[in-house]
Coordinates of C-alpha atoms and ligand atoms in Angstrom, one line a residue:
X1 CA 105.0 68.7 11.3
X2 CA 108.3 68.6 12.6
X3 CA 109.2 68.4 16.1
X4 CA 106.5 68.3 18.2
X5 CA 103.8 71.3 18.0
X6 CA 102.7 73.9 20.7
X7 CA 100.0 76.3 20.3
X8 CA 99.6 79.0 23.3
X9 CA 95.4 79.2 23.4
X10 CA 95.3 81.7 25.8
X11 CA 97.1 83.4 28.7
X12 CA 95.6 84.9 31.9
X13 CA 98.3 87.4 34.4
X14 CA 101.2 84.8 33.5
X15 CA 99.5 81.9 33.9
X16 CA 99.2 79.7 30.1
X17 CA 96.7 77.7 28.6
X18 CA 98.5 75.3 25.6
X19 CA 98.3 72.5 23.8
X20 CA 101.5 70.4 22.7
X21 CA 100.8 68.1 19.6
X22 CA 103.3 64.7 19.3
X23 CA 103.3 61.9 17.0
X24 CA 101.2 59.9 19.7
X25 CA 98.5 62.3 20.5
X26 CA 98.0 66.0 22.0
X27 CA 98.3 66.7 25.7
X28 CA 96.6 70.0 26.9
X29 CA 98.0 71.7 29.0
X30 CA 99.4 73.4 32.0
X31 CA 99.6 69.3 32.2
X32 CA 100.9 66.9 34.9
X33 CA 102.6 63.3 34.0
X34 CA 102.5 60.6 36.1
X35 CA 105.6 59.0 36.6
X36 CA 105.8 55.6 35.3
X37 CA 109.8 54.8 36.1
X38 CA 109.8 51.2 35.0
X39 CA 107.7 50.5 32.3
X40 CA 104.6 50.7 34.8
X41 CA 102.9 53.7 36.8
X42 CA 103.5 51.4 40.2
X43 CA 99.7 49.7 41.0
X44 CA 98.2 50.7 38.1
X45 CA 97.1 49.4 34.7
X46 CA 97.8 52.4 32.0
X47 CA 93.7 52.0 31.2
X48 CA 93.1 53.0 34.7
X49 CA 95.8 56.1 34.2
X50 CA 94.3 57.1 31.0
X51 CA 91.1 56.9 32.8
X52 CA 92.2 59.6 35.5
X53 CA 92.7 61.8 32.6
X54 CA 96.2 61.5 31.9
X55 CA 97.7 62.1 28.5
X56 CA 101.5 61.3 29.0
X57 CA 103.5 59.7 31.4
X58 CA 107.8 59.9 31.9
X59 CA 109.5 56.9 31.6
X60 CA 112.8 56.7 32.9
X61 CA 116.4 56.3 30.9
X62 CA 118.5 55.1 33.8
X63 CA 116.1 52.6 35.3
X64 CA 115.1 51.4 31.8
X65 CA 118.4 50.9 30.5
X66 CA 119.6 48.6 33.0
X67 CA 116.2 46.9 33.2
X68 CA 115.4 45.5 30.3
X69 CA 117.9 47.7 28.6
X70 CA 116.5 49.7 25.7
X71 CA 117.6 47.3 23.3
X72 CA 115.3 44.9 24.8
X73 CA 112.5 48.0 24.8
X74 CA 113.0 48.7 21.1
X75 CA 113.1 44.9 20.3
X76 CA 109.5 44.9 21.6
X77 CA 108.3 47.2 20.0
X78 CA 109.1 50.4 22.4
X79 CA 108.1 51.8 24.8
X80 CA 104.4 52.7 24.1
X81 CA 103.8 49.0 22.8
X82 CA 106.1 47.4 25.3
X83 CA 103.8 49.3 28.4
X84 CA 100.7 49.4 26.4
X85 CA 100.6 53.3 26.6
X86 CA 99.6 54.8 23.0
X87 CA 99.7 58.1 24.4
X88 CA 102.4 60.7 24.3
X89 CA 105.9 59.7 26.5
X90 CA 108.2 61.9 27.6
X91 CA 111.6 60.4 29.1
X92 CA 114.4 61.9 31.4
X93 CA 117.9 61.7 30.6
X94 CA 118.7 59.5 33.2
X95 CA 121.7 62.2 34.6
X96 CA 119.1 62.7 37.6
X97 CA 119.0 58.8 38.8
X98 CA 122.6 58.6 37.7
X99 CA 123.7 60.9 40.6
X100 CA 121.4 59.7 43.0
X101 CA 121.0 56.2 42.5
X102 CA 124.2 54.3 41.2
X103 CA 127.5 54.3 42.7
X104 CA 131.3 55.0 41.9
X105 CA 130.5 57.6 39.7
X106 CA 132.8 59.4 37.6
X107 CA 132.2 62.3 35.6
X108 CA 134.0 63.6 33.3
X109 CA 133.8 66.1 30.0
X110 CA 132.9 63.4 28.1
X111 CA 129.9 62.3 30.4
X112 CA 129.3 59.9 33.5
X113 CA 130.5 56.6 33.9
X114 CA 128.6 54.6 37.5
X115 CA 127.8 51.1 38.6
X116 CA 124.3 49.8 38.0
X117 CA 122.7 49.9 41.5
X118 CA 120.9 46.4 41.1
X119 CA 123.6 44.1 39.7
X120 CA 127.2 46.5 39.9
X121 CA 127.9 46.2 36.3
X122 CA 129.6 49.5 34.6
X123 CA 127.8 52.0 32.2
X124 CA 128.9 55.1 30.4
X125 CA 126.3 57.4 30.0
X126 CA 127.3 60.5 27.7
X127 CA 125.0 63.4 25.6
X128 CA 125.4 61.4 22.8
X129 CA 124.3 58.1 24.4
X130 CA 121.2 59.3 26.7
X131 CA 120.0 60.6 23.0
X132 CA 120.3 56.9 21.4
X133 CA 118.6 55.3 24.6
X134 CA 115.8 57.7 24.1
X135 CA 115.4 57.5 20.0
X136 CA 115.6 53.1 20.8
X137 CA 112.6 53.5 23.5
X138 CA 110.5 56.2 21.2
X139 CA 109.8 58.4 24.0
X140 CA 107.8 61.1 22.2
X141 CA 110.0 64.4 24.1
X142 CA 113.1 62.9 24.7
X143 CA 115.5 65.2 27.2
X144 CA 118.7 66.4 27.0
X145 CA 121.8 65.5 29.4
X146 CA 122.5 67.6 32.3
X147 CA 123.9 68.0 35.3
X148 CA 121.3 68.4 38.4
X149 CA 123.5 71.4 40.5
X150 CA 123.2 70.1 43.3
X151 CA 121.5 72.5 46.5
X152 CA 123.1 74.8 48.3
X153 CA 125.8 75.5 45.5
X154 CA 128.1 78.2 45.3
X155 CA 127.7 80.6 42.6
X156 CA 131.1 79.4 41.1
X157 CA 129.9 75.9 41.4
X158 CA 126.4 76.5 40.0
X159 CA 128.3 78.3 37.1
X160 CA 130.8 75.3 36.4
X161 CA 128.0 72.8 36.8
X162 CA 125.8 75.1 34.3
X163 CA 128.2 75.6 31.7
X164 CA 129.0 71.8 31.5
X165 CA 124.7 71.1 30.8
X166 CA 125.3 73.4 28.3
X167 CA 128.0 72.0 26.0
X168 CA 126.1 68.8 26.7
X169 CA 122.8 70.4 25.7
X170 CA 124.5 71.0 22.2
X171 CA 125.9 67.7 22.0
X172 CA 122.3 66.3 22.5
X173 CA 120.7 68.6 20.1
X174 CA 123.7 67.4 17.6
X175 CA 122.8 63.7 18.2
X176 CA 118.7 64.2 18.2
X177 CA 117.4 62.5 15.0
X178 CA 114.6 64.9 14.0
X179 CA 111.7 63.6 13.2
X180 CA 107.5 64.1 12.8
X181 CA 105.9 64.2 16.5
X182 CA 108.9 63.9 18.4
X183 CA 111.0 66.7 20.0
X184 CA 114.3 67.2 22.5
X185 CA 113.9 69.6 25.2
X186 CA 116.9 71.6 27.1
X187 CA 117.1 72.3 30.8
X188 CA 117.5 75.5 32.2
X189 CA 120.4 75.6 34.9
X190 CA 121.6 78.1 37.5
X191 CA 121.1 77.0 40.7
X192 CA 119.5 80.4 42.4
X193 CA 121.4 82.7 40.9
X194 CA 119.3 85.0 38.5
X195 CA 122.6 86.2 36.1
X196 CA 123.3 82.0 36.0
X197 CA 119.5 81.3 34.7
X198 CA 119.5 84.1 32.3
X199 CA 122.7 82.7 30.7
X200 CA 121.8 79.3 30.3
X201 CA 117.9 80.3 29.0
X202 CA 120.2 82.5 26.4
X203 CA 122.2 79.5 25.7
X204 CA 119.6 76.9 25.3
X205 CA 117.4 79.7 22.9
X206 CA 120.3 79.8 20.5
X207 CA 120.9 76.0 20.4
X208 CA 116.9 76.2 19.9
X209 CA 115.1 73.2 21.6
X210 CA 110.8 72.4 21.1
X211 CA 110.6 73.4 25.1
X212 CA 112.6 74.6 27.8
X213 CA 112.8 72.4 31.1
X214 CA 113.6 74.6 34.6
X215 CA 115.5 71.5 36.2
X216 CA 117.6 71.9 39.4
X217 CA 114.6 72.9 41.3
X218 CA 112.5 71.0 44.2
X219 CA 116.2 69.2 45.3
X220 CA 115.6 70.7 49.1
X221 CA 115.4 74.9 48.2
X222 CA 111.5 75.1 49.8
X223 CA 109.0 76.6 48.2
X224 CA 109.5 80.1 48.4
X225 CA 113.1 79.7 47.1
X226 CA 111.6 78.0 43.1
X227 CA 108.9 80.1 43.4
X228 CA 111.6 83.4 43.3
X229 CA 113.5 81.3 40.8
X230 CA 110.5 80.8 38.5
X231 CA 110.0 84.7 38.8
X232 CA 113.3 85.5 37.2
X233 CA 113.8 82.6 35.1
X234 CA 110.4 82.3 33.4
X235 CA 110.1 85.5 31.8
X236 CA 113.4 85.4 30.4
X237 CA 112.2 81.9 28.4
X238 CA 110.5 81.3 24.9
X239 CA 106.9 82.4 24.9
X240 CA 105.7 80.2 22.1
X241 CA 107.5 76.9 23.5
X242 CA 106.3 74.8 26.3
X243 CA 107.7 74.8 30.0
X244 CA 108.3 72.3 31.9
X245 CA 109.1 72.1 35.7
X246 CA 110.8 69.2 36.6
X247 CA 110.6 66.8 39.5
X248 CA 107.3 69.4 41.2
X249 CA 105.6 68.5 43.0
X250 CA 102.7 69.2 45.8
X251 CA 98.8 70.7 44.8
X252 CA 99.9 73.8 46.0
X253 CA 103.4 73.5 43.9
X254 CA 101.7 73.2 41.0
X255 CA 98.8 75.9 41.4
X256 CA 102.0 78.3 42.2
X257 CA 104.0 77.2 39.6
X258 CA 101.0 77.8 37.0
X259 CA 100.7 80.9 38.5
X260 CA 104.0 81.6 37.3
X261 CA 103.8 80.4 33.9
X262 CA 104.9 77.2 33.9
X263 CA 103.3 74.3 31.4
X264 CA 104.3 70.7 32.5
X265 CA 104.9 69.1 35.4
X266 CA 106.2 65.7 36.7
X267 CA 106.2 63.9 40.2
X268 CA 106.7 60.7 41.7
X269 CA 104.7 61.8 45.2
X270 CA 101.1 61.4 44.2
X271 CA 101.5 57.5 43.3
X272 CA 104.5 57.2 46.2
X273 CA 102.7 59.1 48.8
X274 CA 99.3 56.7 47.7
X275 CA 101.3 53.7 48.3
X276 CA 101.9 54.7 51.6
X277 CA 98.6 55.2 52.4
X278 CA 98.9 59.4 52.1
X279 CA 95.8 60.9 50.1
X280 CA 96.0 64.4 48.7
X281 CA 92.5 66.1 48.7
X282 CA 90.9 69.1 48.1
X283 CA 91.3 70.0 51.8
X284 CA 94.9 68.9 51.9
X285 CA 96.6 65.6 52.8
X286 CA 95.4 62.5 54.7
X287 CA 97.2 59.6 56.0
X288 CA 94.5 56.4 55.6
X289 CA 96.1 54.5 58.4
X290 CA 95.4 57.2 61.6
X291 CA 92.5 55.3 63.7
X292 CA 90.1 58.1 63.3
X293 CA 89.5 56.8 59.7
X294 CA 88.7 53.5 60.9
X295 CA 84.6 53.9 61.5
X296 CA 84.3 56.6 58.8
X297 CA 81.8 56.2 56.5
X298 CA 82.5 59.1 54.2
X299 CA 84.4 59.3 51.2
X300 CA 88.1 60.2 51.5
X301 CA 86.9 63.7 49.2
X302 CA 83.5 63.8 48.2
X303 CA 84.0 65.8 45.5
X304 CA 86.4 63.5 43.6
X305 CA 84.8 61.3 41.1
X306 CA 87.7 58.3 41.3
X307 CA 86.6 55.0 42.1
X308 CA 88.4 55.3 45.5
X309 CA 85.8 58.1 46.5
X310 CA 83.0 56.3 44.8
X311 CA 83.0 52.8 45.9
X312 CA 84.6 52.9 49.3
X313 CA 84.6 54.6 52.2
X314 CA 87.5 55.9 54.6
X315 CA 86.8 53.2 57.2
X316 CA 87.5 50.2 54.4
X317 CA 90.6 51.8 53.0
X318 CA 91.9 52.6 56.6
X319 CA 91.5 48.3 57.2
X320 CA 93.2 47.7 53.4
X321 CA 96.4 49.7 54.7
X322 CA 95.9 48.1 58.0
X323 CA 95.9 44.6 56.7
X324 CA 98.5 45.3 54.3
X325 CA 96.0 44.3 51.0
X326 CA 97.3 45.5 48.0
X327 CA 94.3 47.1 46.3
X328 CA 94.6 49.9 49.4
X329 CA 98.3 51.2 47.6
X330 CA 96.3 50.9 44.1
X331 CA 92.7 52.6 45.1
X332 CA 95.0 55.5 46.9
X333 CA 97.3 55.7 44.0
X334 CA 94.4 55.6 42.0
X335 CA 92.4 58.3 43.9
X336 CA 96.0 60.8 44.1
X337 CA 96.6 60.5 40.3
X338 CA 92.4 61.5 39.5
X339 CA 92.8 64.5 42.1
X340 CA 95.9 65.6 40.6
X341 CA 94.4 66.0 37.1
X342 CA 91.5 67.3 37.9
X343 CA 93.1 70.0 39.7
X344 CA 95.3 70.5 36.0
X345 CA 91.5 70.3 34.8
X346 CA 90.3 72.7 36.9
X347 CA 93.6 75.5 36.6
X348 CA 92.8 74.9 32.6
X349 CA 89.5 76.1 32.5
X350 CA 90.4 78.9 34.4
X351 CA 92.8 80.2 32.3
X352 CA 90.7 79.6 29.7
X353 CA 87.7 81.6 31.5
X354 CA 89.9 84.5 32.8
X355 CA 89.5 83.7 36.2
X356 CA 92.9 82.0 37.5
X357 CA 93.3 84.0 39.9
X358 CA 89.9 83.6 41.7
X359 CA 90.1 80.2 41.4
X360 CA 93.7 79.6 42.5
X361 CA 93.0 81.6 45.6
X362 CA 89.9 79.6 46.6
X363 CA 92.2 76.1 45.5
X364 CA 94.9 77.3 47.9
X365 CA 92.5 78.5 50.2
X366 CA 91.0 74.8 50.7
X367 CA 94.3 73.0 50.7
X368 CA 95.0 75.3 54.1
X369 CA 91.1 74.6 55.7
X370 CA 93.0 70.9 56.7
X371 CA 90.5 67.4 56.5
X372 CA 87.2 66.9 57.9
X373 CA 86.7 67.0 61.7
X374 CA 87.0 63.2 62.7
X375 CA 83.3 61.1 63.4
X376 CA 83.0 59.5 66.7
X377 CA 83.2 55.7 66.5
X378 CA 79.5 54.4 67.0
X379 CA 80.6 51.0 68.5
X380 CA 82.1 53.6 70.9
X381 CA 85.9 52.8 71.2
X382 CA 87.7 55.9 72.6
X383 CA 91.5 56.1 72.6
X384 CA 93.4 55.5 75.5
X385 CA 95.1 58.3 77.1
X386 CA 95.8 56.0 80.7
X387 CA 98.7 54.5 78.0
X388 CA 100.4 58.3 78.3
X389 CA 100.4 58.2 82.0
X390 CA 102.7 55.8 82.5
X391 CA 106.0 56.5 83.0
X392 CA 108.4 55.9 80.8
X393 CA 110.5 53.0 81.0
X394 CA 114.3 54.2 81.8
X395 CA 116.2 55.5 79.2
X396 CA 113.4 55.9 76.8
X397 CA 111.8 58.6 75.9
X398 CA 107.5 58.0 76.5
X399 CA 105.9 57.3 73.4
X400 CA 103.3 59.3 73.0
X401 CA 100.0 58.7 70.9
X402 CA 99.9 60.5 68.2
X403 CA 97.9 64.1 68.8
X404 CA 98.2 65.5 65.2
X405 CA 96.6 63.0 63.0
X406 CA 97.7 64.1 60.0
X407 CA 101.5 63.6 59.1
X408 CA 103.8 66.1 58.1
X409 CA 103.7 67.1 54.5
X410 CA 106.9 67.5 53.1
X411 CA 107.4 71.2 53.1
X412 CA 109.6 71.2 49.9
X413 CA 108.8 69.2 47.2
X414 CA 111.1 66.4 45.9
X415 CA 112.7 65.4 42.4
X416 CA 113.5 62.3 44.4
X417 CA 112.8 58.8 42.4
X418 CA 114.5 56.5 44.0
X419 CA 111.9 54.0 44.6
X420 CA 109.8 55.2 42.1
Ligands
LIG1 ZN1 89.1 60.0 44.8

């Protein structure tokens, strides 16, 4: 084998069920990776990942070549020894984190040059060198450097911006050491513009690449806006090479996405959101910490088989948040990461058994029904509404309790990793 292997295993509207083979194991998929920035998926041990059914994980280039560097990584082993991960890896470039995270940055033809955001000391990041970094911390699908267009761009910005990922594209599939298992993918550009995405998927096909990224999506465009993008740029793109959308994103991101055709996803907001105590379940989101949870017996989804669900109820969770315990950040991260793949699990097998569609529906359907109406607290503690008749102090606005007890999900997904 050379590269890395994908075999389309069947195909239901546009939606695709595959399988991509590496040096370090297969990963079926449509497939979503935890994100595990620094060496670690944040409050959890990789057993406990594996156990949610994960079969690869994205490491990432920027953070982990300023911490330990990848010198250090390669010294130890890399990165699957080094995290105890003997599973597939994919890395990012680290152009995303680059632009977002570091300052003084100054790019150029050549590449970027920035200031490490924890200690100020300069790096030069090019094509060539994002490549090297990758190869010296083994990731098994190592990614190309790019420019994330920003959002909104003009069209003769998204072009500019475009063109440049795409001389760097060949300048990282001119560095990539082929071997057995491992594989480079491009990135699609193009900002919105249909005539943009078509030229740089005809670009990247003639460099040739083992899969095709769709980056410069889920950077504040909504859901409605990738979703249009996806159904230009999609059909345009390799049939017998894997997808994969980057930085996406929410349940109902991914079932539409699917939908759509895409294979692989990654997302920093299940294990970020379950750190800060935000569940996603089969009947949408939660946040731990609202006091309705507090004398609720009941599982936060009693469908999901994560030890979260199956040890503990809401009302113990609700106090670990409360009490700021650490095990309430790693049983929600926990429970967020299980859901997420068995949802993959579940869009699988219906691709598989020719019935997406039916089952998407009834998915999305769910998400929209909203949680479980709230138990009343037997040791009988109703809130307080006197609190909201008193008048506001002057100058401030009253502070009202809160009436919706969910929060807001974010209504557009986001590539963001910054704390990740
Ligand atoms: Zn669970």
């Amino acid at each position: 084998m050379t590269g890395i292997g994908f075999e389309l295993l069947a195909t239901d509207g546009r939606a695709r069920r595959g399988r991509v083979t590496t040096a370090h194991g297969s990963i079926e998929t449509p497939a979503f990776m935890p994100v595990g920035t620094a060496a670690t998926v944040k409050a959890m041990t990789t057993d406990a990942v594996a156990a949610t059914g994960a079969e690869i994980l994205l490491g990432n280039t920027y953070h982990l070549m300023l911490r330990p560097t990848a010198e250090r990584v390669a010294q130890l082993g890399g990165l699957h020894r080094f995290m105890n991960w003997n599973k597939p890896i994919l890395t990012d470039s680290g152009g995303f984190q680059v632009m977002s995270l570091s300052d003084l940055r100054t790019m150029s033809e050549e590449g970027v040059t920035f200031k490490s955001h924890l200690d100020g000391s300069r790096h030069h990041l090019t094509p060539e060198r994002s490549i090297q970094i990758q190869h010296m911390l083994d990731s098994n699908i190592t990614m190309c450097l790019d420019e994330c267009t920003p959002f909104p761009a003009t069209p003769a910005q998204a072009e500019s911006s475009m063109k440049l990922s795409m001389r760097w594209a060949k300048r990282s599939k001119d560095a990539f050491v082929e071997r057995p298992g491992y594989g480079l993918f491009g990135i699609v550009q193009g900002s919105v513009y249909p005539e943009l995405r078509a030229e740089s998927v005809a670009a990247l096909s003639d460099i040739g690449f083992d899969g095709y990224a769709i980056g410069g999506l889920a950077v504040g465009e909504g859901q409605e806006t990738m979703f249009t993008v996806l159904d230009f740029t999609e059909p345009a793109m390799l049939k017998q090479r894997p997808r994969y959308l980057m930085g996406v994103g929410r349940p109902s991101d991914l079932i539409g996405a699917v939908r759509r055709g895409v294979d692989m996803f990654d997302c920093v907001m299940p294990t970020r959101s379950g750190r800060t105590g935000q569940a996603f379940v089969r009947r949408g989101t939660i946040n731990i910490r609202n006091a309705r949870h507090a004398h609720d017996e009941r599982p936060l989804d009693a469908e999901c088989g994560c030890p979260a669900c199956q040890k503990y109820s809401r009302g113990y969770l609700h106090h670990l948040f409360k009490a700021n315990e650490m095990l309430g950040p790693m049983l929600l991260t926990w429970h967020n990461l299980h859901y997420y793949q068995d949802l993959m699990r579940e869009l699988r097998q219906a691709i598989a058994d020719g019935r997406f569609e039916t089952v998407a529906s009834a998915l999305e359907a769910r998400l929209a029904e909203g949680d479980l109406e709230a138990t009343t607290d037997p040791l009988g503690k109703p809130p307080k509404p006197q609190k909201q008749n008193r008048p506001p102090k002057a100058g401030k606005p009253a502070k009202s309790e809160p009436t919706n007890p969910e929060p807001a999900t974010p209504n557009t997904a986001t590539q963001d990793t910054t704390d990740e």
